[in-house]
């Protein structure tokens, strides 16, 4: 499969319409790499004019900023913005809500102004425009799917419906957890928690959230964030439910249905 | 004519207003101990927040039953104040039910409405006392409220019940005296009122003088109770009935996920990349982040004073709900306690250097480390408070001034600096996933 690299595209005189910001999880984390591949499969299939930054991409600085290291955040932001502006990037899509939030909300006042969309929104648009054509009687038809809201997509940016609409397009049965949408419970990874041991408590946040998902009797937990995906997958493993319940990104749901 | 009651009334009124104004003045001073920050952009959006969030209590309606119950108390509180206006004029001028003379036909309708609300307030206060003390609701039984805060909440409900009972007793005895054609009560024949008339049997056995005594005592205790309550507000979580309004106005308008930019750091980083553009003079020494109330934004301190200690934040907080030490409500309560402590020093003519700080003496590192910045607390708060904003400023102080971070975070910083990713992978391997794609 061909994945265009922005520097090469520009060297060849092409100017891709949209940059796919892969993010660190999507690039390095084994589980998240599958999400990246699924999304790229979709992009290629509908012939989107895109490219990735490849080895030029850097951490947006999100975990640094949330843990309190504003210096490191500013360092990363500065370098990324320099690069993006140099390439005259106009539009960015990303499968990571943390990258999405940083690029969309925090880069503009530092000089980085782009149209930033999350992959859930792009996929929904492509379905609506008829560019993504789903298989008749796909493998998720009639399946019970619950959607776990990512905090940085939901509360932070008010994107609740796009991922849900994508799930509905699969003819699946969308079941909601007790705490959903603006009341959604965090998976426990945000605020740079992903990169450290959880503080002392009587349970882990991802266990709590996974229990809620299990209670819906869904066979698939859909996520739209690589970190949520990891946390929920771990929770399912600890509950020894991995044979009954799968944690899948919405890009994976769609990639498996086209 | 005997002017003594009027003089006593005026004196107690002036004392109440003076003491209240003085306390509000010191709270205002405490709030502005915080760093100045301009939050007056987009006034149209801000007014909208005032109407929707403060006046309309939009967030309360996440739970319809509680919202309606709270609304009854709130409306009771606001609307019955029209009656208080009459009491004030009567008290100062020495009249009795002065509004009756101007609006004789409308008057009974108004008082009936007030009485219905008063009954509503009593019923709801009893329900709220039951919710707080009998049902084991997590947010009311949680350790945050141990001691004074829990008493404060009950105290307010009891005062409200007493004030409403005094109001009804005053009306019941007044209308009884009217029916007996006694004294000046005979001059404002309002007729019986809808709720207080049910209290008549309680007072039927009294002589006129006894009734007058009860009526006058209720009248005085009711208004003196209101004066006392006014002065209790600033010491209590009940201050939210005033501060919810400015707090909604000055609430941040940016998406919840957007963190405040630190301009000074932005500039320093720019200078590091372009040393040729950096100013040669050494600027003032900056402190990054906050370790005490006077280093937070004034809005954070206003938040703390607006907090109604309802605990919806902690009830939604993933850390609090999984037994972590962090409770966003407690972050706000501690910030207010610390602001009050500094204020007391200023009241005594001392400076604010007492060798203590909000960080460590009030809020521990462990609490700060538990936050996932998920903003569930911000989303829940009915009075537009952001505990996350305080947590992040204290985190910034810890990392940038104290260079203390959990070891894993220190490693993460190192990875970002050296490998441009929070994990220890070579930047050259960033697109290695493409190879596995094709295999």
XYZ file of C-alpha atoms in Angstrom:
697
model
C 0.000 0.000 0.000
C 1.274 3.443 -0.957
C 1.470 6.103 1.764
C 2.567 9.445 0.350
C 5.125 11.465 2.344
C 4.585 15.222 2.220
C 8.236 16.203 1.615
C 8.425 13.809 -1.349
C 5.118 14.997 -2.739
C 6.198 18.601 -2.593
C 9.572 17.753 -4.140
C 7.652 16.119 -6.963
C 5.647 19.297 -7.442
C 2.443 17.954 -5.925
C 0.498 19.680 -3.222
C -1.689 17.228 -1.294
C -4.981 18.645 -0.178
C -4.913 17.231 3.315
C -2.244 16.225 5.799
C -2.846 13.077 7.806
C -1.273 13.743 11.202
C -0.475 10.221 12.391
C 0.573 11.121 15.933
C 3.022 9.298 18.185
C 0.594 6.567 19.269
C -0.489 5.964 15.689
C 3.144 5.773 14.614
C 4.769 3.730 17.366
C 2.167 1.912 19.435
C 1.503 -1.495 17.944
C -2.231 -1.463 18.607
C -2.606 2.100 17.376
C -0.631 1.281 14.227
C -3.550 -0.920 13.155
C -5.840 2.079 13.533
C -3.473 4.127 11.389
C -3.423 1.388 8.768
C -7.194 1.082 8.818
C -7.562 4.822 8.309
C -5.022 4.852 5.501
C -6.911 1.968 3.883
C -9.996 4.175 3.876
C -8.101 7.213 2.561
C -6.596 5.174 -0.261
C -9.857 3.462 -1.088
C -11.746 6.739 -1.546
C -8.713 8.292 -3.232
C -8.274 11.204 -0.855
C -5.427 13.497 -1.884
C -3.367 13.245 1.307
C 0.132 12.798 2.654
C 1.821 12.210 5.988
C 4.860 13.992 7.419
C 6.735 10.737 8.045
C 9.898 11.166 10.095
C 9.415 14.942 10.132
C 6.366 14.669 12.384
C 6.932 15.353 16.079
C 4.883 15.024 19.232
C 2.403 17.942 19.354
C 3.447 18.524 22.963
C 0.084 17.548 24.445
C 1.385 15.278 27.246
C 4.100 17.810 28.091
C 1.612 20.663 28.405
C -0.906 18.645 30.448
C 1.724 17.448 32.871
C 2.823 21.035 33.450
C 5.895 21.192 31.214
C 4.959 24.276 29.226
C 8.549 24.724 28.015
C 8.591 21.381 26.303
C 5.136 21.984 24.869
C 6.240 25.316 23.407
C 9.393 23.714 21.975
C 7.372 21.069 20.170
C 4.700 23.507 19.069
C 7.276 25.898 17.666
C 9.007 23.219 15.614
C 5.797 21.677 14.339
C 4.312 25.012 13.378
C 7.511 26.016 11.566
C 7.327 22.823 9.559
C 3.603 22.972 8.833
C 3.809 26.600 7.782
C 6.849 25.923 5.622
C 4.853 23.267 3.778
C 1.879 25.632 3.658
C -0.376 22.990 5.135
C -4.012 24.081 5.063
C -5.968 21.112 6.257
C -5.087 18.397 8.773
C -6.883 15.196 9.704
C -5.844 13.103 12.665
C -7.067 9.943 14.365
C -5.880 11.149 17.778
C -8.188 13.474 19.777
C -5.214 14.778 21.763
C -3.307 15.812 18.656
C -6.619 17.120 17.274
C -7.253 19.316 20.303
C -3.722 20.690 20.372
C -3.532 21.375 16.637
C -7.029 22.828 16.487
C -7.255 24.824 19.704
C -3.752 25.496 20.935
C -1.627 26.069 17.832
C -3.551 29.030 16.364
C -2.413 31.530 19.004
C 1.150 30.314 18.430
C 0.937 31.038 14.711
C -0.329 27.711 13.422
C -3.668 28.196 11.687
C -5.065 25.148 9.930
C -8.402 23.584 9.320
C -8.194 20.589 11.647
C -10.663 17.717 11.600
C -10.834 14.468 13.475
C -11.002 11.255 11.478
C -14.463 10.491 12.912
C -15.792 13.646 11.273
C -14.000 12.972 7.993
C -15.307 9.401 7.858
C -18.826 10.579 8.594
C -18.572 13.192 5.830
C -17.284 10.589 3.381
C -20.189 8.292 4.225
C -22.676 11.128 3.843
C -21.181 12.129 0.508
C -21.467 8.557 -0.689
C -17.702 8.250 -1.139
C -17.437 5.469 1.392
C -19.745 2.693 0.242
C -20.330 0.086 2.907
C -20.709 -3.586 2.042
C -24.253 -4.892 2.075
C -24.797 -6.997 5.179
C -21.386 -6.152 6.621
C -19.917 -8.060 9.530
C -21.181 -5.537 12.107
C -24.804 -5.618 10.996
C -27.080 -6.047 14.010
C -24.116 -6.256 16.391
C -24.334 -4.479 19.728
C -21.733 -1.731 19.755
C -21.146 0.735 22.555
C -19.196 3.913 21.921
C -16.744 5.235 24.492
C -16.433 9.026 24.300
C -12.906 10.399 24.314
C -12.764 13.427 26.623
C -10.667 15.429 24.201
C -13.075 14.748 21.369
C -16.306 15.003 23.370
C -16.279 17.478 26.226
C -13.231 19.307 24.906
C -14.503 19.771 21.383
C -18.186 18.833 21.413
C -17.846 16.003 18.915
C -20.351 13.429 20.097
C -22.443 12.613 17.056
C -19.943 11.986 14.249
C -18.532 8.717 15.678
C -22.032 7.577 16.616
C -23.335 8.284 13.126
C -20.494 6.214 11.708
C -21.511 3.273 13.920
C -25.159 3.643 12.920
C -24.140 3.579 9.261
C -22.960 0.010 9.874
C -26.538 -1.019 10.685
C -25.226 -1.935 14.115
C -27.185 -1.511 17.325
C -25.646 1.397 19.200
C -26.015 0.956 22.966
C -24.996 3.690 25.367
C -23.140 3.324 28.625
C -24.626 4.882 31.745
C -22.209 7.772 31.546
C -21.997 8.913 27.948
C -21.570 11.989 25.779
C -20.967 15.070 27.954
C -21.249 12.869 31.060
C -18.800 10.326 29.671
C -16.284 8.806 32.049
C -12.633 9.247 31.119
C -10.622 6.110 30.255
C -7.887 7.281 32.600
C -5.197 8.116 30.032
C -5.620 11.875 29.606
C -3.601 14.586 31.279
C -0.386 12.593 30.627
C -1.666 9.785 32.888
C -0.910 7.428 29.966
C 2.771 7.892 30.677
C 2.809 7.212 34.397
C 1.493 4.776 36.972
C -1.970 5.647 38.264
C -2.102 7.287 41.710
C -3.188 5.221 44.697
C -6.914 4.422 44.759
C -9.388 1.612 45.264
C -9.598 0.709 41.574
C -8.242 1.792 38.226
C -10.154 4.232 36.062
C -10.026 1.941 33.025
C -11.432 -0.949 35.104
C -14.323 1.249 36.160
C -14.998 2.327 32.596
C -14.609 -1.169 31.166
C -17.145 -2.495 33.683
C -19.602 0.063 32.450
C -19.006 -1.005 28.869
C -19.372 -4.713 29.770
C -22.693 -3.929 31.457
C -24.131 -2.759 28.145
C -23.758 -6.354 26.853
C -22.133 -4.943 23.731
C -19.750 -7.213 21.848
C -17.752 -4.316 20.499
C -16.473 -1.231 22.272
C -15.899 1.445 19.672
C -13.354 4.131 20.408
C -12.045 7.089 18.450
C -8.804 7.631 20.344
C -5.703 5.430 20.428
C -5.209 6.029 24.162
C -8.810 5.184 25.056
C -8.356 2.074 22.913
C -5.331 0.949 24.922
C -7.031 1.610 28.250
C -10.213 -0.209 27.295
C -8.299 -3.115 25.757
C -6.307 -3.494 28.981
C -9.498 -3.369 31.018
C -11.107 -6.101 28.900
C -7.994 -8.266 29.275
C -8.021 -7.942 33.050
C -11.695 -8.936 33.081
C -10.768 -11.884 30.822
C -13.423 -10.875 28.336
C -11.187 -10.619 25.287
C -12.944 -13.564 23.638
C -16.346 -11.904 23.964
C -15.625 -8.210 23.548
C -13.454 -6.434 21.018
C -12.198 -2.869 21.277
C -12.109 -1.296 17.830
C -11.503 2.165 16.472
C -14.211 3.535 14.233
C -11.675 3.594 11.383
C -11.232 -0.150 11.858
C -14.984 -0.712 11.861
C -15.249 1.071 8.532
C -12.091 -0.392 6.980
C -13.524 -3.855 7.666
C -16.818 -2.925 6.049
C -15.724 -1.569 2.686
C -45.617 58.901 68.461
C -43.134 56.280 69.567
C -40.123 56.370 67.299
C -38.042 53.817 69.185
C -38.977 50.795 67.000
C -38.167 52.795 63.862
C -34.817 53.900 65.249
C -33.984 50.335 66.300
C -34.984 49.103 62.877
C -32.904 51.671 61.072
C -29.885 50.956 63.268
C -30.072 47.211 62.739
C -30.563 47.729 59.015
C -27.556 50.035 58.762
C -25.444 47.670 60.856
C -26.412 44.740 58.629
C -25.586 46.643 55.447
C -22.327 47.989 56.875
C -21.071 44.604 58.054
C -22.099 42.941 54.803
C -20.423 45.598 52.675
C -17.273 45.343 54.756
C -17.040 41.576 54.360
C -17.799 41.764 50.642
C -15.068 44.377 50.360
C -12.530 42.046 51.909
C -13.662 39.148 49.711
C -13.245 41.379 46.680
C -9.761 42.265 47.874
C -8.965 38.556 48.382
C -10.188 37.730 44.875
C -7.959 40.396 43.407
C -4.961 38.982 45.224
C -5.002 36.770 42.126
C -3.091 37.755 39.010
C -5.021 40.076 36.706
C -6.410 38.544 33.546
C -8.691 40.224 31.054
C -11.879 38.209 30.679
C -14.195 40.800 29.199
C -14.046 39.898 25.498
C -17.242 38.867 23.665
C -19.681 40.475 26.111
C -22.643 39.058 24.167
C -21.476 35.492 24.819
C -20.799 36.334 28.446
C -24.265 37.783 29.008
C -25.703 34.705 27.379
C -23.846 32.593 29.954
C -25.223 34.754 32.753
C -28.773 34.181 31.530
C -28.410 30.500 30.733
C -26.035 29.261 33.428
C -26.624 31.591 36.368
C -30.182 32.859 35.992
C -31.466 29.874 34.020
C -29.492 27.326 36.083
C -28.984 25.310 32.898
C -26.500 22.825 34.364
C -28.842 22.040 37.247
C -31.308 20.619 34.728
C -29.055 17.632 34.114
C -31.143 16.245 36.976
C -34.690 17.507 36.488
C -36.076 16.655 39.943
C -33.262 18.330 41.843
C -33.330 21.267 39.417
C -37.035 21.897 40.065
C -36.594 21.575 43.832
C -33.641 23.967 43.780
C -35.618 26.348 41.564
C -38.404 26.541 44.180
C -35.933 27.657 46.858
C -34.284 30.048 44.428
C -37.550 31.630 43.295
C -38.732 31.759 46.882
C -35.573 33.533 47.823
C -35.771 36.093 45.039
C -39.516 36.726 44.911
C -40.172 36.847 48.630
C -37.677 39.703 48.676
C -40.461 41.904 47.272
C -42.224 41.328 50.581
C -39.005 42.178 52.361
C -39.026 45.501 50.541
C -42.408 46.270 52.111
C -41.157 45.196 55.516
C -38.180 47.510 55.098
C -40.373 50.507 54.257
C -42.775 49.700 57.095
C -39.850 49.373 59.464
C -38.266 52.669 58.552
C -41.405 54.771 58.032
C -43.387 53.166 60.822
C -46.287 52.057 58.619
C -48.021 48.695 58.483
C -48.359 46.800 55.190
C -47.830 50.000 53.242
C -48.231 48.356 49.806
C -51.832 47.463 50.599
C -52.875 51.090 50.396
C -51.484 51.426 46.860
C -52.632 48.113 45.437
C -55.514 46.855 47.578
C -56.843 44.423 44.976
C -53.464 43.098 43.868
C -52.052 42.835 47.386
C -53.750 39.590 48.514
C -52.760 37.938 45.226
C -49.127 38.877 45.812
C -49.068 37.696 49.419
C -50.838 34.489 48.437
C -48.149 33.866 45.849
C -45.447 34.541 48.467
C -47.130 32.186 50.892
C -47.322 29.424 48.314
C -43.633 29.913 47.606
C -42.873 29.965 51.329
C -44.634 26.641 51.727
C -42.707 25.347 48.707
C -39.429 26.506 50.242
C -40.247 24.767 53.540
C -41.121 21.508 51.793
C -38.018 21.588 49.604
C -35.749 22.459 52.545
C -37.110 19.439 54.396
C -36.492 17.254 51.332
C -32.964 18.653 51.041
C -32.284 18.021 54.739
C -33.469 14.464 54.156
C -31.206 14.091 51.117
C -28.224 15.464 52.974
C -28.618 13.587 56.224
C -30.732 10.474 55.766
C -30.074 9.139 52.256
C -26.442 8.270 51.792
C -25.647 10.338 48.716
C -21.938 10.035 47.998
C -21.383 13.707 47.311
C -22.954 14.725 50.629
C -21.296 12.033 52.715
C -17.839 12.413 51.210
C -14.934 13.455 53.455
C -14.673 16.871 51.743
C -17.635 18.074 53.797
C -16.489 16.750 57.153
C -16.989 19.247 59.967
C -18.004 22.812 59.264
C -19.019 22.543 55.560
C -21.600 19.880 56.348
C -22.974 21.927 59.260
C -23.023 25.033 57.075
C -25.257 23.316 54.506
C -27.714 22.088 57.147
C -27.641 25.407 58.948
C -28.744 27.248 55.810
C -31.664 24.890 55.245
C -32.796 25.230 58.863
C -32.552 29.050 58.736
C -34.641 29.105 55.572
C -37.315 26.962 57.207
C -37.368 29.221 60.280
C -37.591 32.395 58.169
C -40.491 31.003 56.159
C -42.299 29.844 59.311
C -41.912 33.313 60.823
C -43.325 34.845 57.645
C -46.374 32.559 57.780
C -46.871 33.079 61.519
C -46.739 36.830 61.040
C -49.437 36.639 58.363
C -51.605 34.225 60.373
C -51.684 36.406 63.469
C -52.077 39.590 61.436
C -55.161 38.267 59.631
C -56.627 36.970 62.904
C -56.243 40.442 64.403
C -57.900 41.883 61.297
C -60.905 39.617 61.748
C -61.168 40.776 65.325
C -60.985 44.371 64.136
C -58.131 45.067 66.508
C -56.048 48.259 66.409
C -54.240 49.310 63.269
C -54.631 45.785 61.896
C -58.161 46.874 61.144
C -56.870 49.489 58.667
C -55.439 47.034 56.119
C -58.167 44.487 55.619
C -56.312 42.149 53.312
C -58.423 39.159 54.229
C -57.056 35.701 55.000
C -54.168 34.280 53.023
C -54.010 30.948 51.349
C -51.486 29.143 53.561
C -51.296 31.085 56.823
C -55.075 30.764 57.344
C -54.434 27.091 58.072
C -52.375 28.222 61.067
C -55.307 30.103 62.601
C -56.405 27.212 64.849
C -52.975 27.391 66.502
C -53.581 30.964 67.595
C -57.327 31.003 68.245
C -56.856 30.633 71.969
C -54.795 33.808 72.287
C -55.984 37.153 73.571
C -55.464 40.159 71.296
C -52.396 41.305 73.196
C -50.895 37.840 72.879
C -51.587 37.846 69.156
C -50.033 41.264 68.731
C -46.998 40.058 70.644
C -46.638 37.004 68.380
C -47.235 39.054 65.249
C -44.660 41.683 66.214
C -42.123 39.125 67.386
C -42.464 37.171 64.116
C -42.147 40.354 62.122
C -38.998 41.395 63.962
C -37.384 37.959 64.030
C -38.159 37.505 60.341
C -36.459 40.730 59.282
C -33.610 40.459 61.801
C -33.159 36.865 60.613
C -32.826 38.139 57.066
C -30.247 40.721 58.167
C -28.328 37.992 59.987
C -28.597 35.667 56.989
C -27.248 38.406 54.741
C -24.190 38.561 56.945
C -23.883 34.829 57.119
C -23.734 34.513 53.306
C -20.142 35.680 52.828
C -18.892 33.097 55.335
C -20.821 30.291 53.734
C -21.134 28.209 50.576
C -24.348 30.184 50.143
C -22.335 33.036 48.688
C -22.949 31.318 45.356
C -26.358 32.990 45.108
C -24.466 36.210 44.450
C -21.201 35.081 42.871
C -22.742 32.598 40.430
C -23.606 35.621 38.299
C -20.173 37.233 37.898
C -18.635 33.774 37.727
C -20.832 32.883 34.760
C -19.977 36.196 33.119
C -16.226 35.746 33.483
C -16.210 32.026 32.622
C -13.708 31.016 29.962
C -15.225 30.988 26.492
C -12.576 28.786 24.860
C -13.106 25.050 24.262
C -12.597 23.072 27.459
C -9.608 21.239 26.003
C -7.669 24.411 25.275
C -5.121 25.249 27.916
C -4.117 28.788 28.714
C -1.063 29.829 26.761
C 1.951 30.985 28.767
C 3.141 33.929 26.739
C 6.381 34.287 28.720
C 7.363 30.707 27.972
C 6.365 31.081 24.351
C 8.697 34.079 24.114
C 11.566 32.284 25.863
C 11.298 29.352 23.500
C 11.250 31.698 20.530
C 14.388 33.351 21.861
C 16.041 29.961 22.279
C 15.443 29.199 18.593
C 16.450 32.708 17.525
C 19.148 33.905 19.936
C 19.900 36.765 17.533
C 16.440 38.218 18.185
C 16.506 37.733 21.937
C 16.632 40.882 24.070
C 20.077 41.440 25.552
C 18.798 42.901 28.807
C 17.783 40.494 31.474
C 14.069 40.971 32.014
C 12.299 40.584 35.303
C 12.648 37.160 36.823
C 9.521 35.229 36.064
C 7.922 32.580 38.153
C 6.213 29.850 36.194
C 2.951 28.394 37.322
C 1.408 28.999 40.732
C 2.056 27.747 44.221
C -0.278 30.070 46.098
C -3.532 31.976 45.727
C -1.826 35.242 44.764
C -0.166 33.494 41.815
C -3.390 32.049 40.459
C -5.642 34.107 38.205
C -8.231 36.242 39.993
C -10.842 34.145 38.188
C -9.588 31.038 40.006
C -10.133 32.798 43.335
C -13.569 33.999 42.220
C -14.287 30.366 41.313
C -13.314 29.309 44.823
C -15.628 31.865 46.444
C -18.471 30.896 44.072
C -18.240 27.201 44.906
C -21.439 25.866 46.412
C -19.737 22.654 47.573
C -22.400 20.539 45.868
C -19.815 17.950 44.820
C -21.169 17.330 41.327
C -17.579 17.762 40.127
C -16.148 15.069 42.366
C -19.112 12.828 41.643
C -18.124 12.955 37.967
C -14.350 12.951 38.485
C -12.726 9.681 37.351
C -10.016 10.097 39.988
C -12.414 10.766 42.899
C -14.655 7.920 41.765
C -11.827 5.413 41.835
C -10.659 6.343 45.303
C -7.804 8.672 44.426
C -6.910 11.450 46.819
C -7.982 14.089 44.294
C -11.385 15.698 44.661
C -12.051 18.754 42.498
C -14.494 20.076 45.111
C -11.794 19.901 47.731
C -9.399 21.781 45.394
C -11.909 24.652 45.307
C -12.625 24.554 49.045
C -8.944 24.582 49.898
C -8.326 27.489 47.543
C -11.074 29.470 49.296
C -9.723 28.523 52.733
C -6.271 29.700 51.729
C -7.640 32.962 50.274
C -9.517 33.547 53.544
C -6.374 32.821 55.535
C -4.401 35.394 53.540
C -7.306 37.837 53.838
C -7.307 37.506 57.624
C -3.633 38.417 57.665
C -4.335 41.488 55.550
C -7.222 42.426 57.863
C -4.756 42.400 60.723
C -2.401 44.666 58.786
C 0.109 41.903 58.097
C 1.540 40.945 54.710
C 0.700 37.682 52.978
C 4.049 36.026 53.648
C 3.212 33.481 56.314
C 5.619 30.785 55.218
C 2.748 28.667 53.955
C 1.321 28.095 50.493
C -1.697 26.618 48.752
C 0.564 23.933 47.322
C 1.772 21.494 49.992
C 0.064 23.144 52.977
C -3.377 22.711 51.440
C -3.158 20.779 48.172
C -0.746 17.872 47.909
C 1.265 16.707 44.927
C -0.566 13.392 44.967
C -3.896 15.131 44.362
C -2.492 17.128 41.461
C -0.926 14.054 39.867
C -4.239 12.220 39.740
C -6.023 14.606 37.349
C -6.694 13.295 33.826
C -7.722 16.783 32.621
C -10.916 15.153 31.353
C -12.946 18.262 32.256
C -15.848 16.240 33.650
C -15.748 18.541 36.701
C -15.933 21.655 34.531
C -18.797 20.182 32.510
C -20.743 19.366 35.670
C -20.277 22.591 37.607
C -23.545 24.549 37.818
C -21.686 27.775 38.626
C -18.995 27.779 35.905
C -15.968 26.765 37.964
C -12.827 25.183 36.528
C -10.851 23.125 39.054
C -8.641 21.907 36.156
C -7.361 25.426 35.647
C -5.990 25.549 39.190
C -4.588 22.022 38.995
C -2.656 22.836 35.830
C -1.131 26.001 37.233
C 0.084 24.117 40.293
C 1.396 21.338 38.024
C 3.269 23.943 36.009
C 4.893 25.241 39.173
C 5.897 21.734 40.245
C 7.454 20.842 36.903
C 8.982 24.150 35.866
C 9.963 25.733 39.178
C 10.523 22.732 41.402
C 11.613 20.307 38.689
C 9.645 17.630 40.437
C 7.713 15.137 38.409
C 7.028 11.426 38.703
C 10.005 9.538 37.313
C 7.962 8.248 34.377
C 7.091 11.804 33.419
C 10.728 12.826 33.585
C 11.494 9.975 31.205
C 8.633 11.037 28.984
C 10.034 14.592 28.840
C 13.431 13.168 27.921
C 11.891 11.096 25.144
C 9.986 14.041 23.716
C 13.131 16.158 23.797
C 15.393 13.545 22.229
C 13.085 11.406 20.116
C 10.198 13.827 19.537
C 7.800 11.232 20.912
C 6.789 10.403 24.479
C 8.177 6.889 24.061
C 11.718 5.786 23.457
C 11.553 5.181 19.718
C 13.883 6.578 17.128
C 12.324 9.379 15.061
C 13.578 7.532 11.984
C 11.202 4.697 12.813
C 8.165 6.944 12.810
C 6.841 5.626 9.538
C 8.010 2.063 9.985
C 4.368 1.022 10.242
C 4.149 1.505 6.490
C 6.563 -1.419 5.997
C 4.469 -3.771 8.145
C 1.474 -2.575 6.151
C 2.885 -3.973 2.970
C 4.223 -7.226 4.369
